[in-house]
Coordinates of C-alpha atoms and ligand atoms in Angstrom, one line a residue:
M1 CA -40.8 1.6 -7.3
N2 CA -41.2 -1.6 -5.4
N3 CA -37.7 -3.1 -5.3
R4 CA -38.4 -6.8 -4.8
H5 CA -40.6 -7.2 -8.0
A6 CA -41.0 -5.2 -11.1
D7 CA -44.0 -3.3 -11.3
L8 CA -43.2 -1.8 -14.5
F9 CA -46.5 -2.1 -16.5
H10 CA -49.8 -0.6 -15.3
R11 CA -53.0 -1.8 -16.3
H12 CA -55.7 0.7 -17.4
A13 CA -58.8 0.8 -15.2
S14 CA -61.2 0.2 -18.0
N15 CA -59.5 -3.2 -19.1
P16 CA -60.6 -4.9 -21.3
I17 CA -60.7 -2.1 -23.7
L18 CA -62.1 -4.3 -26.6
T19 CA -64.1 -7.3 -26.7
A20 CA -66.3 -9.4 -29.1
A21 CA -69.3 -7.5 -28.0
H22 CA -67.9 -4.2 -29.6
W23 CA -67.5 -5.6 -33.1
P24 CA -69.8 -4.7 -35.7
Y25 CA -70.4 -8.3 -37.2
P26 CA -70.5 -11.7 -35.2
V27 CA -67.3 -13.0 -34.0
N28 CA -66.1 -15.5 -31.4
S29 CA -63.0 -13.2 -29.9
V30 CA -60.8 -10.5 -30.5
F31 CA -57.2 -10.4 -29.4
N32 CA -53.5 -10.0 -30.1
P33 CA -53.6 -6.9 -31.9
G34 CA -50.7 -5.1 -33.7
A35 CA -50.6 -1.3 -32.9
T36 CA -49.3 1.9 -34.5
Q37 CA -49.8 5.4 -34.5
L38 CA -50.9 7.3 -37.9
P39 CA -49.4 10.4 -38.7
D40 CA -52.7 12.5 -37.5
G41 CA -52.2 10.9 -33.9
T42 CA -54.8 8.3 -34.6
T43 CA -54.1 5.0 -32.7
L44 CA -54.8 2.1 -35.1
L45 CA -55.2 -1.5 -33.7
L46 CA -55.0 -4.3 -36.3
C47 CA -56.9 -6.8 -34.0
R48 CA -56.8 -10.6 -34.5
V49 CA -60.6 -11.6 -35.0
E50 CA -61.5 -15.3 -34.6
D51 CA -64.6 -16.5 -36.2
R52 CA -66.8 -19.3 -35.1
R53 CA -65.0 -21.5 -37.5
G54 CA -61.9 -21.0 -35.4
H55 CA -60.4 -19.3 -38.3
S56 CA -58.9 -15.6 -37.8
H57 CA -58.7 -12.6 -39.8
L58 CA -57.3 -9.0 -38.8
C59 CA -59.7 -6.1 -38.8
A60 CA -58.7 -2.4 -37.9
A61 CA -60.0 -0.4 -34.9
R62 CA -59.4 3.2 -34.8
S63 CA -59.3 5.7 -31.8
A64 CA -58.1 9.1 -31.3
N65 CA -57.1 8.6 -27.8
G66 CA -56.0 5.1 -28.0
L67 CA -58.4 4.1 -25.2
D68 CA -62.0 4.4 -26.2
D69 CA -64.2 5.5 -29.0
W70 CA -62.9 2.9 -31.3
R71 CA -64.1 3.1 -34.9
I72 CA -64.2 -0.5 -36.1
D73 CA -64.0 -1.4 -39.9
P74 CA -67.5 -2.6 -40.6
E75 CA -66.1 -5.8 -42.1
P76 CA -62.8 -7.6 -42.0
T77 CA -59.8 -5.2 -43.0
F78 CA -57.3 -8.2 -44.1
S79 CA -58.8 -11.5 -44.8
P80 CA -57.2 -14.8 -45.5
D81 CA -56.5 -15.4 -49.3
P82 CA -56.0 -18.9 -49.8
E83 CA -56.7 -18.9 -53.3
N84 CA -53.6 -16.6 -54.3
F85 CA -52.0 -17.7 -51.1
P86 CA -52.6 -21.3 -50.1
E87 CA -50.4 -20.9 -46.9
E88 CA -53.5 -18.8 -45.3
I89 CA -55.9 -21.5 -45.6
W90 CA -56.6 -21.8 -42.0
G91 CA -56.4 -18.2 -41.3
I92 CA -54.2 -15.1 -40.4
E93 CA -53.0 -14.4 -36.8
D94 CA -51.0 -12.2 -34.5
P95 CA -50.1 -9.2 -36.7
R96 CA -47.0 -6.9 -35.8
I97 CA -46.8 -3.6 -37.4
T98 CA -43.5 -1.5 -38.1
Y99 CA -43.3 1.6 -39.9
I100 CA -40.5 1.6 -42.5
P101 CA -39.7 5.5 -43.0
E102 CA -37.4 4.1 -46.0
L103 CA -40.5 2.7 -47.9
K104 CA -43.0 5.2 -46.4
K105 CA -45.2 2.0 -45.6
Y106 CA -46.1 -0.1 -42.9
A107 CA -44.8 -3.6 -42.5
V108 CA -47.2 -6.1 -41.3
T109 CA -45.8 -9.5 -40.2
Y110 CA -48.4 -12.0 -39.3
T111 CA -49.0 -15.8 -38.8
A112 CA -50.2 -17.6 -41.7
Y113 CA -51.9 -20.9 -40.6
T114 CA -50.7 -23.5 -43.4
R115 CA -51.6 -26.9 -43.5
G116 CA -48.1 -27.6 -42.2
G117 CA -48.5 -25.2 -39.1
P118 CA -47.8 -21.7 -38.7
G119 CA -45.6 -19.7 -40.8
V120 CA -44.4 -15.9 -41.2
S121 CA -46.0 -13.7 -43.7
L122 CA -45.3 -10.2 -44.7
A123 CA -47.4 -7.6 -46.3
L124 CA -47.0 -3.9 -46.8
T125 CA -49.7 -1.3 -46.5
E126 CA -50.0 2.7 -46.5
D127 CA -53.2 3.1 -45.4
F128 CA -54.5 -0.3 -43.7
R129 CA -56.9 -0.4 -46.6
R130 CA -55.0 -2.1 -49.2
F131 CA -52.3 -4.4 -48.7
E132 CA -49.6 -5.7 -51.0
R133 CA -48.6 -9.4 -49.9
L134 CA -45.1 -10.7 -50.3
G135 CA -46.2 -14.0 -49.2
M136 CA -44.5 -16.3 -46.8
V137 CA -41.0 -15.3 -45.7
M138 CA -40.6 -17.9 -43.2
P139 CA -41.9 -21.6 -43.5
P140 CA -43.6 -23.6 -40.6
E141 CA -43.0 -23.9 -38.0
D142 CA -42.4 -20.2 -37.4
K143 CA -44.0 -17.4 -35.8
D144 CA -43.9 -14.1 -33.5
A145 CA -42.0 -12.2 -36.1
A146 CA -41.4 -8.3 -36.6
L147 CA -39.3 -6.5 -38.9
L148 CA -36.9 -3.7 -37.6
P149 CA -37.8 -0.2 -38.9
R150 CA -34.5 0.3 -40.6
R151 CA -31.6 -1.6 -42.3
I152 CA -28.8 -2.9 -40.3
G153 CA -25.8 -2.1 -42.7
E154 CA -27.5 -2.9 -45.9
H155 CA -29.8 -5.6 -44.7
W156 CA -33.3 -5.5 -43.5
A157 CA -33.9 -7.7 -40.2
L158 CA -36.5 -9.9 -39.2
I159 CA -37.1 -11.5 -35.8
H160 CA -39.1 -14.5 -35.6
R161 CA -39.4 -17.7 -33.7
P162 CA -38.6 -21.1 -35.4
V163 CA -39.5 -24.2 -33.5
G164 CA -36.9 -26.9 -33.6
A165 CA -36.1 -30.2 -32.0
F166 CA -34.2 -28.0 -29.2
G167 CA -36.9 -25.8 -28.3
A168 CA -38.6 -22.5 -29.5
H169 CA -36.0 -19.6 -29.4
M170 CA -35.9 -16.2 -31.0
W171 CA -34.0 -16.0 -34.3
I172 CA -33.0 -13.0 -36.3
S173 CA -32.5 -13.2 -40.4
Y174 CA -31.3 -10.7 -43.0
S175 CA -32.5 -9.8 -46.4
P176 CA -31.4 -7.4 -49.1
D177 CA -35.0 -7.1 -50.6
L178 CA -37.6 -8.5 -48.0
K179 CA -38.1 -11.4 -50.1
H180 CA -34.9 -13.5 -49.8
W181 CA -33.7 -14.3 -46.1
G182 CA -30.5 -15.4 -45.0
T183 CA -27.6 -15.1 -42.5
H184 CA -29.9 -16.8 -39.6
R185 CA -28.7 -16.0 -36.2
L186 CA -29.9 -17.4 -32.8
M187 CA -30.7 -14.1 -30.9
L188 CA -32.4 -15.3 -27.6
E189 CA -32.7 -18.6 -26.1
A190 CA -35.4 -20.0 -24.2
R191 CA -34.0 -21.0 -20.8
R192 CA -34.5 -24.5 -19.6
G193 CA -35.7 -26.4 -16.5
A194 CA -38.0 -24.7 -14.1
W195 CA -37.5 -21.0 -15.4
W196 CA -40.3 -19.1 -16.2
D197 CA -39.3 -18.8 -19.9
A198 CA -38.1 -22.5 -20.4
N199 CA -38.2 -24.4 -23.6
K200 CA -40.6 -21.5 -25.3
I201 CA -40.0 -18.0 -26.0
G202 CA -41.1 -15.6 -28.6
L203 CA -41.1 -11.8 -29.6
S204 CA -44.0 -10.0 -28.1
S205 CA -44.2 -6.5 -29.6
P206 CA -42.0 -5.2 -32.3
P207 CA -38.6 -3.9 -30.5
I208 CA -38.5 -0.4 -29.2
E209 CA -35.5 1.7 -30.6
T210 CA -33.7 3.5 -27.7
S211 CA -30.4 5.3 -27.3
R212 CA -29.0 2.1 -25.5
G213 CA -30.3 -0.6 -27.4
W214 CA -33.3 -2.3 -28.9
L215 CA -35.6 -2.8 -26.1
V216 CA -37.6 -6.1 -26.5
I217 CA -40.5 -7.4 -24.6
Y218 CA -40.7 -11.1 -25.2
H219 CA -43.0 -13.9 -23.9
G220 CA -42.1 -17.0 -21.9
V221 CA -44.4 -19.9 -21.9
R222 CA -44.3 -22.0 -18.6
Q223 CA -45.8 -25.4 -19.0
T224 CA -47.5 -26.6 -16.1
A225 CA -49.8 -29.5 -15.0
A226 CA -52.6 -27.1 -15.4
G227 CA -51.7 -25.9 -18.8
C228 CA -49.4 -22.9 -20.1
L229 CA -48.8 -19.7 -18.3
Y230 CA -47.6 -16.9 -20.9
R231 CA -45.6 -14.3 -19.1
L232 CA -43.5 -11.4 -20.5
G233 CA -40.1 -10.5 -19.7
I234 CA -37.6 -7.7 -21.2
A235 CA -34.1 -7.8 -22.9
L236 CA -31.9 -5.1 -24.7
F237 CA -30.1 -5.9 -27.8
D238 CA -27.2 -3.9 -29.4
L239 CA -28.3 -1.2 -31.7
E240 CA -26.1 -2.0 -34.6
N241 CA -25.8 -5.9 -34.1
P242 CA -29.2 -6.9 -33.2
E243 CA -28.3 -10.4 -32.6
R244 CA -26.4 -9.5 -29.5
C245 CA -28.1 -9.4 -26.3
L246 CA -26.9 -7.0 -23.7
K247 CA -29.1 -7.5 -20.7
R248 CA -31.9 -9.8 -20.0
S249 CA -34.4 -9.8 -17.2
S250 CA -34.1 -13.0 -15.1
E251 CA -37.7 -12.7 -13.5
W252 CA -40.9 -12.0 -15.6
V253 CA -42.4 -8.5 -15.4
F254 CA -46.1 -8.9 -16.4
G255 CA -48.3 -12.1 -16.4
P256 CA -51.8 -12.9 -16.1
E257 CA -53.5 -11.8 -12.8
Y258 CA -56.7 -10.1 -13.4
P259 CA -59.9 -12.0 -14.2
Y260 CA -59.9 -11.3 -17.9
E261 CA -56.3 -12.5 -18.1
R262 CA -56.9 -15.5 -16.0
R263 CA -60.2 -16.9 -17.5
G264 CA -60.9 -16.9 -21.4
D265 CA -60.8 -19.2 -24.5
V266 CA -57.2 -19.9 -23.5
D267 CA -56.8 -19.4 -19.5
N268 CA -53.6 -17.4 -18.2
V269 CA -52.4 -15.7 -21.4
V270 CA -51.2 -12.1 -21.8
F271 CA -50.0 -11.7 -25.4
P272 CA -49.0 -8.1 -26.5
C273 CA -48.3 -7.6 -30.4
G274 CA -47.9 -4.0 -30.3
Y275 CA -47.3 -0.6 -28.7
T276 CA -47.8 3.0 -29.3
L277 CA -45.3 5.7 -27.8
A278 CA -46.8 8.9 -26.2
S279 CA -45.9 12.3 -27.4
D280 CA -43.6 12.4 -24.3
G281 CA -41.3 10.1 -26.1
D282 CA -41.3 8.0 -22.8
T283 CA -44.7 6.3 -22.1
I284 CA -45.3 3.2 -23.6
N285 CA -48.9 2.0 -24.5
L286 CA -48.5 -2.0 -24.6
Y287 CA -52.1 -3.3 -26.1
Y288 CA -52.1 -7.1 -25.6
G289 CA -54.6 -10.1 -25.9
A290 CA -55.9 -11.5 -22.7
A291 CA -56.6 -15.1 -22.4
D292 CA -57.1 -15.1 -26.2
T293 CA -60.4 -13.4 -25.6
S294 CA -60.3 -9.5 -25.4
I295 CA -57.9 -6.7 -25.8
A296 CA -56.2 -5.0 -22.8
L297 CA -53.8 -1.9 -22.3
A298 CA -50.9 -1.5 -19.8
T299 CA -48.6 1.6 -19.9
G300 CA -44.9 1.8 -18.7
S301 CA -42.1 4.0 -19.0
V302 CA -39.4 3.2 -21.4
R303 CA -36.6 5.1 -19.1
E304 CA -37.9 3.0 -16.0
I305 CA -37.6 -0.2 -18.0
L306 CA -34.3 0.3 -18.9
D307 CA -33.2 1.7 -15.4
W308 CA -34.8 -1.9 -13.8
L309 CA -33.2 -3.8 -16.5
D310 CA -29.7 -2.2 -15.4
K311 CA -30.2 -2.8 -11.9
H312 CA -32.0 -6.3 -12.2
G313 CA -31.0 -8.0 -15.5
S314 CA -28.3 -10.5 -16.3
D315 CA -25.6 -9.8 -18.6
E316 CA -26.1 -12.1 -21.6
M317 CA -22.9 -13.9 -23.3
P318 CA -22.8 -12.6 -26.6
S319 CA -24.6 -15.2 -28.7
S320 CA -22.0 -17.2 -30.9
G321 CA -25.0 -17.6 -33.4
S322 CA -24.7 -21.2 -32.9
I323 CA -27.3 -23.5 -30.7
K324 CA -24.7 -26.1 -30.1
D325 CA -23.0 -24.6 -27.2
F326 CA -26.2 -24.4 -25.1
F327 CA -27.3 -27.7 -25.4
Ligands
LIG401 C1 -49.8 -18.7 -29.1 C2 -50.3 -17.9 -30.0 C3 -50.9 -16.9 -29.7 C4 -51.9 -17.3 -28.6 C5 -51.2 -18.0 -27.5 C6 -52.0 -18.5 -26.6 O1 -49.0 -19.9 -29.7 O2 -51.0 -18.9 -31.1 O3 -52.0 -16.4 -30.7 O4 -52.3 -16.1 -28.1 O5 -50.5 -19.0 -28.2 O6 -53.0 -19.2 -27.0

């Protein structure tokens, strides 16, 4: 491993692996997919598909090897339903999938694009054919949410990214029933000033549960005179107290480099919303949107990522749960 810069994620040679050209119906772009592995080993990507109105819906693509031969649903799998859920008026975006063993269901958290900005909505499914909507669980402006796969103590835990007057930071909130949310805690703060992750960060794919803690891949948004740069960093959180950050990367570990990441509807974006773990229990397949235009794949090793974080990560002060100390 290169000691000077992290070389933790390796792009697949056939990137981008899915584009609008693969779609069985006309679309503008496909990106930012949630991902999971079905019990028979099939990889399922729940892709954000943007139509030529600019509105997004979700569409499932299934593949035996998670790389090619995708079977794409012939029509939208999960469409906005603004009549019953008015918060979905301008579309649904950026799904994250968490399998919940206690419920024997998949939880899909997604962005509902309301007239008042983006909010977080939650739906449950057993088969990615029928979905049970629980509605909007976090009002605007909020997005980049995922549920942890099990309760912490007695409560479900949702990571999300509200936007406030003091920046866009990652928070975690708890619920006894997936409907009523409280005990809001600041989980990870955007840095400030020149940092790559200054002012605006958000969860990327759902956290990976390891023996050392919840491994979190997050995106940092660097605002430049030429536009935004979306890059990825990593952090580790306490297993039973997930608002407590144990380690955080100082440097970003993955960013837009290749032409399909550099140029597209939105230049310079890598945006993962999901991963699968290979049968070795260590190889992570990270699925990401590239430049808001196509879907790409990078692989890494959970063990290597944790080792790297040990060596190069900074120890975070346990969060007091209050933003006031920071500003
Ligand atoms: C974020 C989200 C993502 C998108 C990214 C770059 O705010 O809307 O869906 O990929 O911006 O445009």
